Amino acid sequence: MTSNFDIQKLQSVLKDFYTAVGIRISIFDDEFNPVIEYPESLPAFCRNIRQSAAGLNACKDCDRAACLRAQKRGEAHIYTCHAGLTEAITPIQLDGGVIGYAILAHMMPVENYQNAAVNACRLSEKYGVEEQVSRKAIKEITPRTMKQIHAAARVLDALAAYVQIRDYAHFKDGNLARDIEVFVSRNLGGNLSSEIICNKFHCSRSGLYALSKRAFGCGIMQYVNARRIELAKKLLKDGKSISEVASACGFEDYSYFCRVFRRAEGCSPGQFLSAVGDNN
């Protein structure tokens, strides 16, 4: 996990939110794991589904998919979960990156309620829940008008901004920097564009650059190239040809590799090889 939350303060905020809105709310971290929920207990309809491994996994997959959509959209949106309930999610953003997600769950729309309830009960059957059990359980979920649901989603957006402003969540720079360092080390021969790294660690270019400056003292691509040149020198000393080294260090363009090497070392790869040979 690369994000960290002040659980005690969040619990107070979520309790206030529930008191005002009356809808269960969950906070997930940037790796799609639940951090805190209020109220803690699930409604019976969802508990019944999660009693089976298939139902539990389907819920986790549904939450993950919702988080990924929110990450891509950058704003709140409303959707129907795998079990037919209405939910809303918004990303919690910090320093240009997504640090977590806030989810309003387990809602039923007043509009077309009967059809929605029948559909939800039917969907629950594939997880081994009898229809009559689901019919009883779903009655415990208070129906909301779509106007109320959209209003709640907008308030959810405001809550996400509040969490950021009050510093209730922050990135664990040390952990994230180490994760990036390991990822770069393992992929020096592959594509390490800033876009690839941003997608891997769910952050914006500006957020990645800021972290790289704090952790490595330079921009991310400068850091990547520095690591590649260190590897290149080792491979050259081991007797690899310049073209082999360029490819092994992720440089598709031989000439570009030579320019980057010269800029870093003050000499060409060939001159470096000659100097190594003279010293031996």
XYZ file of C-alpha atoms in Angstrom:
280
model
C 0.000 0.000 0.000
C 1.386 3.400 -0.942
C -1.283 5.550 0.706
C -1.866 6.197 4.381
C -5.061 7.383 6.100
C -5.836 8.913 9.486
C -8.410 6.295 10.507
C -9.583 8.050 13.664
C -10.356 11.315 11.884
C -11.897 9.513 8.917
C -14.196 7.561 11.193
C -15.584 10.794 12.620
C -16.116 12.280 9.140
C -17.789 9.124 7.802
C -20.075 8.978 10.812
C -21.138 12.596 10.207
C -21.661 11.838 6.521
C -23.874 8.853 7.319
C -25.865 10.864 9.851
C -26.545 13.515 7.205
C -27.024 11.334 4.108
C -28.061 7.964 5.538
C -26.079 5.904 3.010
C -23.258 3.501 3.889
C -19.847 4.826 2.830
C -16.475 3.102 2.342
C -12.940 4.395 1.811
C -10.534 2.314 -0.287
C -6.778 2.851 -0.660
C -4.912 3.290 -3.939
C -4.528 -0.484 -4.294
C -8.311 -1.009 -4.048
C -8.290 -2.380 -0.490
C -10.981 -1.248 1.993
C -9.592 1.097 4.660
C -12.670 2.027 6.691
C -16.451 1.686 6.326
C -19.398 3.206 8.153
C -21.503 1.571 9.372
C -19.113 -1.356 9.691
C -21.747 -4.042 9.169
C -22.957 -4.864 5.676
C -26.667 -5.052 4.869
C -28.040 -8.605 5.004
C -28.443 -8.748 1.211
C -24.704 -8.260 0.703
C -23.690 -10.454 3.642
C -25.633 -13.327 2.124
C -23.865 -12.961 -1.223
C -20.426 -12.752 0.384
C -20.924 -16.004 2.283
C -19.831 -17.844 -0.865
C -16.309 -17.554 -2.248
C -17.728 -16.726 -5.676
C -19.861 -13.939 -4.242
C -17.009 -12.469 -2.207
C -14.660 -12.519 -5.201
C -17.321 -10.950 -7.422
C -17.725 -8.104 -4.909
C -13.960 -7.535 -4.819
C -13.729 -7.572 -8.624
C -16.647 -5.149 -8.877
C -15.020 -2.739 -6.387
C -11.724 -2.911 -8.252
C -13.396 -2.218 -11.601
C -15.222 0.769 -10.100
C -11.963 2.152 -8.688
C -10.245 1.821 -12.063
C -13.095 3.680 -13.779
C -12.970 6.430 -11.158
C -9.215 6.690 -11.580
C -9.624 7.113 -15.330
C -12.550 9.565 -15.159
C -11.207 11.639 -12.292
C -14.682 12.384 -10.943
C -17.705 10.821 -9.260
C -19.935 8.471 -11.210
C -22.938 6.249 -10.462
C -23.119 2.603 -11.537
C -24.898 -0.696 -10.903
C -22.863 -3.330 -9.078
C -22.625 -7.003 -10.079
C -25.487 -7.833 -7.695
C -27.853 -5.210 -9.105
C -27.493 -2.516 -6.415
C -26.831 1.141 -7.222
C -23.499 2.595 -6.079
C -21.437 5.772 -6.510
C -17.674 6.274 -6.387
C -15.256 9.184 -6.555
C -11.438 9.291 -6.503
C -9.580 10.960 -3.626
C -6.812 12.917 -5.342
C -3.553 14.298 -3.968
C -0.535 15.904 -5.675
C -1.860 14.961 -9.088
C -2.295 11.299 -8.170
C -5.133 9.129 -6.868
C -4.565 8.257 -3.222
C -7.815 6.381 -2.656
C -11.526 6.124 -3.376
C -14.789 6.928 -1.580
C -17.755 4.669 -2.336
C -21.462 5.000 -1.554
C -22.856 1.490 -1.668
C -25.972 -0.643 -1.341
C -28.604 1.706 -2.755
C -31.868 0.931 -4.540
C -33.639 3.425 -6.832
C -37.241 4.442 -6.174
C -37.757 4.691 -9.922
C -38.480 1.250 -11.382
C -37.956 -0.244 -7.910
C -39.836 -3.503 -8.483
C -37.836 -4.425 -11.578
C -34.566 -3.470 -9.868
C -35.428 -5.584 -6.812
C -36.418 -8.606 -8.914
C -33.191 -8.303 -10.908
C -31.041 -8.057 -7.764
C -32.696 -11.120 -6.229
C -32.228 -13.049 -9.465
C -28.533 -12.115 -9.611
C -28.004 -13.240 -6.014
C -29.172 -16.772 -6.876
C -25.972 -17.532 -8.783
C -24.109 -17.116 -5.477
C -26.292 -19.700 -3.752
C -28.727 -17.299 -2.081
C -32.354 -18.389 -2.307
C -34.659 -15.876 -3.944
C -37.018 -15.672 -0.974
C -34.070 -14.920 1.335
C -32.916 -12.120 -0.966
C -36.438 -10.714 -1.251
C -36.608 -10.366 2.517
C -33.086 -8.928 2.790
C -33.483 -6.338 0.046
C -36.449 -4.801 1.868
C -33.962 -3.615 4.513
C -32.333 -1.300 1.937
C -34.072 2.085 1.914
C -34.979 3.117 -1.664
C -33.684 6.523 -2.851
C -34.826 8.670 -5.730
C -32.251 9.168 -8.477
C -32.285 12.855 -7.553
C -31.226 11.892 -4.027
C -28.584 9.493 -5.337
C -27.077 12.118 -7.656
C -27.090 14.648 -4.807
C -25.351 12.119 -2.532
C -22.698 11.534 -5.223
C -21.988 15.270 -5.366
C -21.666 15.391 -1.584
C -19.337 12.379 -1.851
C -17.148 14.430 -4.203
C -17.044 17.209 -1.616
C -16.102 14.714 1.096
C -13.193 13.428 -1.018
C -11.924 16.996 -1.412
C -12.326 17.554 2.342
C -10.224 14.465 3.112
C -7.447 15.897 0.946
C -7.658 19.464 2.279
C -7.640 18.354 5.926
C -4.647 16.086 5.258
C -6.469 12.935 6.358
C -4.609 10.989 3.667
C -1.110 11.111 2.267
C 1.254 9.060 0.153
C 3.910 6.986 1.847
C 6.701 8.514 -0.204
C 9.305 6.104 1.119
C 7.315 3.010 0.167
C 6.282 4.400 -3.206
C 9.823 5.509 -4.005
C 11.125 2.042 -3.134
C 8.445 0.433 -5.272
C 9.389 2.655 -8.219
C 13.070 1.944 -7.647
C 12.450 -1.817 -7.722
C 10.199 -1.539 -10.785
C 12.821 0.487 -12.666
C 15.607 -1.935 -11.679
C 13.637 -4.914 -12.966
C 12.694 -3.272 -16.245
C 15.802 -1.389 -17.374
C 15.739 -3.250 -20.675
C 12.079 -2.518 -21.352
C 9.784 0.437 -21.885
C 10.148 2.800 -18.924
C 8.381 5.861 -20.257
C 6.811 8.197 -17.726
C 3.403 7.054 -19.023
C 4.190 3.421 -18.209
C 5.350 4.332 -14.697
C 2.341 6.602 -14.092
C -0.059 3.832 -15.103
C 1.751 1.310 -12.929
C 1.607 3.482 -9.803
C -1.679 5.335 -10.446
C -0.259 8.851 -10.474
C -0.110 11.835 -12.806
C 3.035 13.013 -14.577
C 3.289 16.011 -12.262
C 2.810 13.819 -9.190
C 5.462 11.360 -10.397
C 7.903 14.180 -11.155
C 7.387 15.728 -7.709
C 7.962 12.378 -5.993
C 11.044 11.665 -8.107
C 12.538 15.051 -7.212
C 11.954 14.386 -3.508
C 13.191 10.795 -3.533
C 15.909 10.759 -6.205
C 16.864 14.426 -6.557
C 15.970 14.577 -10.255
C 13.133 14.005 -12.707
C 11.989 10.440 -13.283
C 13.482 10.088 -16.774
C 16.806 11.450 -15.537
C 16.697 8.808 -12.827
C 15.838 6.042 -15.311
C 18.654 7.053 -17.657
C 21.133 7.236 -14.779
C 20.244 3.680 -13.757
C 20.539 2.522 -17.361
C 23.969 4.069 -17.781
C 25.173 2.371 -14.597
C 24.011 -0.947 -16.044
C 25.586 -0.083 -19.407
C 29.003 0.477 -17.822
C 28.807 -2.868 -16.057
C 27.852 -4.695 -19.255
C 30.603 -2.975 -21.242
C 33.136 -4.070 -18.633
C 31.749 -7.604 -18.939
C 32.656 -7.648 -22.626
C 29.293 -6.966 -24.263
C 29.297 -5.084 -27.562
C 28.000 -1.520 -27.620
C 24.929 -2.510 -29.654
C 24.161 -5.372 -27.252
C 24.481 -3.028 -24.294
C 22.222 -0.407 -25.870
C 19.502 -3.004 -26.407
C 19.902 -4.553 -22.945
C 19.533 -1.111 -21.362
C 16.297 -0.253 -23.133
C 17.675 1.993 -25.885
C 16.146 1.131 -29.246
C 18.148 3.885 -30.951
C 21.902 3.181 -30.901
C 22.787 6.824 -31.587
C 20.544 8.056 -28.782
C 22.213 5.620 -26.388
C 25.607 7.008 -27.329
C 24.409 10.589 -26.767
C 22.945 9.770 -23.352
C 26.101 7.883 -22.387
C 28.366 10.758 -23.429
C 26.206 13.267 -21.567
C 26.440 11.177 -18.399
C 30.069 10.041 -18.573
C 31.785 12.714 -20.659
C 32.931 10.160 -23.214
C 31.462 7.800 -25.794
C 30.848 4.102 -25.015
C 33.782 3.264 -27.279
C 36.102 5.636 -25.405
C 34.873 4.167 -22.127
C 35.759 0.685 -23.394
C 39.218 1.842 -24.438
C 39.820 3.390 -21.028
C 38.727 0.182 -19.323
C 41.077 -1.811 -21.564
C 44.003 0.520 -20.813
C 43.420 0.193 -17.076
C 43.476 -3.553 -17.363
